Short mmCIF file of N, CA and C in Angstrom, two decimals:
data_model
loop_
_atom_site.label_atom_id
_atom_site.label_comp_id
_atom_site.label_asym_id
_atom_site.label_seq_id
_atom_site.Cartn_x
_atom_site.Cartn_y
_atom_site.Cartn_z
N MET A 1 -37.82 14.50 25.04
CA MET A 1 -38.22 13.69 24.00
C MET A 1 -35.58 13.05 23.75
N ALA A 2 -35.71 12.08 23.60
CA ALA A 2 -34.16 12.31 23.62
C ALA A 2 -33.85 12.62 21.54
N GLU A 3 -33.67 12.70 20.95
CA GLU A 3 -32.99 12.97 20.03
C GLU A 3 -32.36 11.88 19.15
N ARG A 4 -33.67 12.33 17.38
CA ARG A 4 -33.03 11.10 17.15
C ARG A 4 -32.16 11.23 16.40
N MET A 5 -31.62 9.89 15.61
CA MET A 5 -30.17 9.72 15.29
C MET A 5 -29.92 10.75 13.54
N VAL A 6 -31.01 10.67 13.04
CA VAL A 6 -31.65 11.29 11.72
C VAL A 6 -31.27 13.33 11.69
N ASP A 7 -31.79 13.59 12.46
CA ASP A 7 -32.50 15.16 13.15
C ASP A 7 -30.81 15.26 14.43
N LYS A 8 -30.36 14.71 14.61
CA LYS A 8 -28.56 14.52 15.32
C LYS A 8 -27.94 14.68 13.87
N VAL A 9 -27.46 14.06 12.96
CA VAL A 9 -26.42 14.27 11.67
C VAL A 9 -27.05 15.37 10.74
N THR A 10 -28.66 15.53 10.89
CA THR A 10 -28.70 16.74 9.87
C THR A 10 -28.35 17.77 10.87
N ARG A 11 -28.91 18.23 12.62
CA ARG A 11 -28.04 19.47 12.54
C ARG A 11 -26.57 19.39 12.47
N LEU A 12 -25.47 18.48 12.89
CA LEU A 12 -24.78 18.52 12.17
C LEU A 12 -23.80 18.66 11.18
N MET A 13 -24.85 18.98 10.37
CA MET A 13 -24.28 18.92 9.17
C MET A 13 -24.77 20.59 8.07
N LYS A 14 -25.34 20.78 9.34
CA LYS A 14 -25.84 22.28 8.92
C LYS A 14 -24.17 23.33 9.50
N SER A 15 -23.40 22.82 10.32
CA SER A 15 -21.97 23.33 10.97
C SER A 15 -20.95 23.07 9.59
N PRO A 16 -20.31 24.09 8.77
CA PRO A 16 -19.22 23.59 8.35
C PRO A 16 -18.34 22.58 8.56
N GLN A 17 -18.22 23.59 10.02
CA GLN A 17 -17.20 23.33 10.98
C GLN A 17 -16.53 21.95 11.81
N ASN A 18 -18.09 21.33 11.74
CA ASN A 18 -18.20 19.68 12.01
C ASN A 18 -17.86 18.58 11.28
N ILE A 19 -17.83 19.17 9.33
CA ILE A 19 -17.85 18.01 8.99
C ILE A 19 -16.72 18.08 8.06
N ARG A 20 -16.64 16.72 8.49
CA ARG A 20 -14.95 16.19 8.00
C ARG A 20 -15.04 15.43 6.59
N ASN A 21 -14.29 14.88 5.74
CA ASN A 21 -14.34 14.08 4.54
C ASN A 21 -13.24 13.45 4.74
N ILE A 22 -12.99 12.41 4.18
CA ILE A 22 -12.35 11.15 4.52
C ILE A 22 -12.41 10.28 2.81
N GLY A 23 -10.96 10.39 2.57
CA GLY A 23 -10.53 8.61 1.37
C GLY A 23 -9.94 8.00 1.91
N VAL A 24 -10.44 6.76 1.52
CA VAL A 24 -10.02 5.56 1.09
C VAL A 24 -9.30 5.26 0.06
N ALA A 25 -7.97 4.69 0.32
CA ALA A 25 -8.11 3.84 -1.50
C ALA A 25 -7.18 2.50 -0.91
N ALA A 26 -7.77 1.37 -1.98
CA ALA A 26 -6.85 0.55 -1.03
C ALA A 26 -7.08 -0.69 -3.04
N HIS A 27 -6.08 -1.89 -2.54
CA HIS A 27 -6.39 -2.46 -3.13
C HIS A 27 -7.72 -3.15 -3.03
N ILE A 28 -8.32 -4.02 -3.76
CA ILE A 28 -9.59 -4.43 -3.99
C ILE A 28 -9.48 -5.53 -2.68
N ASP A 29 -10.48 -6.35 -1.70
CA ASP A 29 -10.82 -6.75 -0.97
C ASP A 29 -9.02 -6.46 0.68
N HIS A 30 -9.29 -5.58 0.53
CA HIS A 30 -8.20 -5.08 1.61
C HIS A 30 -8.94 -3.78 2.81
N GLY A 31 -10.11 -4.54 3.24
CA GLY A 31 -10.77 -3.86 4.37
C GLY A 31 -11.14 -2.72 3.95
N LYS A 32 -11.38 -2.07 2.84
CA LYS A 32 -11.49 -0.69 2.47
C LYS A 32 -13.51 -0.19 3.56
N THR A 33 -14.92 -0.99 2.83
CA THR A 33 -15.80 -1.54 4.22
C THR A 33 -15.44 -1.26 5.46
N THR A 34 -14.63 -2.56 5.55
CA THR A 34 -15.26 -2.60 6.99
C THR A 34 -14.19 -1.48 7.81
N PHE A 35 -12.81 -0.64 7.94
CA PHE A 35 -12.34 0.27 7.98
C PHE A 35 -13.39 1.81 8.16
N SER A 36 -14.28 1.93 6.45
CA SER A 36 -15.40 2.44 7.27
C SER A 36 -16.39 2.66 8.00
N ASP A 37 -17.06 1.14 7.66
CA ASP A 37 -18.25 0.61 9.14
C ASP A 37 -17.94 0.50 10.58
N ASN A 38 -16.84 0.59 10.57
CA ASN A 38 -15.88 0.57 12.22
C ASN A 38 -15.64 1.91 12.51
N LEU A 39 -15.76 3.34 11.88
CA LEU A 39 -15.69 4.82 11.85
C LEU A 39 -16.76 5.08 12.37
N LEU A 40 -17.86 4.63 11.50
CA LEU A 40 -19.16 4.74 11.69
C LEU A 40 -19.52 4.35 12.80
N SER A 41 -19.46 3.17 13.44
CA SER A 41 -19.98 2.69 14.76
C SER A 41 -19.73 2.92 15.77
N GLY A 42 -17.79 3.54 15.91
CA GLY A 42 -17.24 4.11 16.51
C GLY A 42 -18.08 5.36 16.61
N ALA A 43 -18.26 6.38 15.64
CA ALA A 43 -19.11 7.30 16.08
C ALA A 43 -19.93 7.66 16.55
N GLY A 44 -21.09 6.21 16.76
CA GLY A 44 -21.77 6.08 17.42
C GLY A 44 -23.32 6.51 15.90
N MET A 45 -22.39 6.27 14.84
CA MET A 45 -23.49 6.63 13.59
C MET A 45 -24.45 5.38 13.02
N MET A 46 -23.27 4.03 13.37
CA MET A 46 -24.12 3.11 12.84
C MET A 46 -23.83 2.06 13.73
N SER A 47 -25.08 0.72 13.98
CA SER A 47 -25.11 -0.10 15.26
C SER A 47 -24.22 -0.81 14.53
N GLU A 48 -23.60 -1.01 15.90
CA GLU A 48 -22.69 -2.20 16.13
C GLU A 48 -22.74 -3.28 15.15
N HIS A 49 -23.83 -4.00 15.40
CA HIS A 49 -24.32 -5.32 14.83
C HIS A 49 -24.16 -4.79 13.20
N LEU A 50 -24.41 -4.10 12.96
CA LEU A 50 -24.02 -3.70 11.10
C LEU A 50 -22.93 -3.24 10.42
N ALA A 51 -22.05 -2.73 11.41
CA ALA A 51 -20.83 -2.50 11.45
C ALA A 51 -19.64 -4.15 11.12
#
């Protein structure tokens, strides 16, 4: 059976060497959410149609 995304993320989060933290600072309406959504989509952690 294919591994569910939630299970995959949970498994990866148990390994601290796999965790990456980022910070995004910019003026209002300069694409912070769009940028973050596209990062998640590109990593396969969010559906493209939601990004």
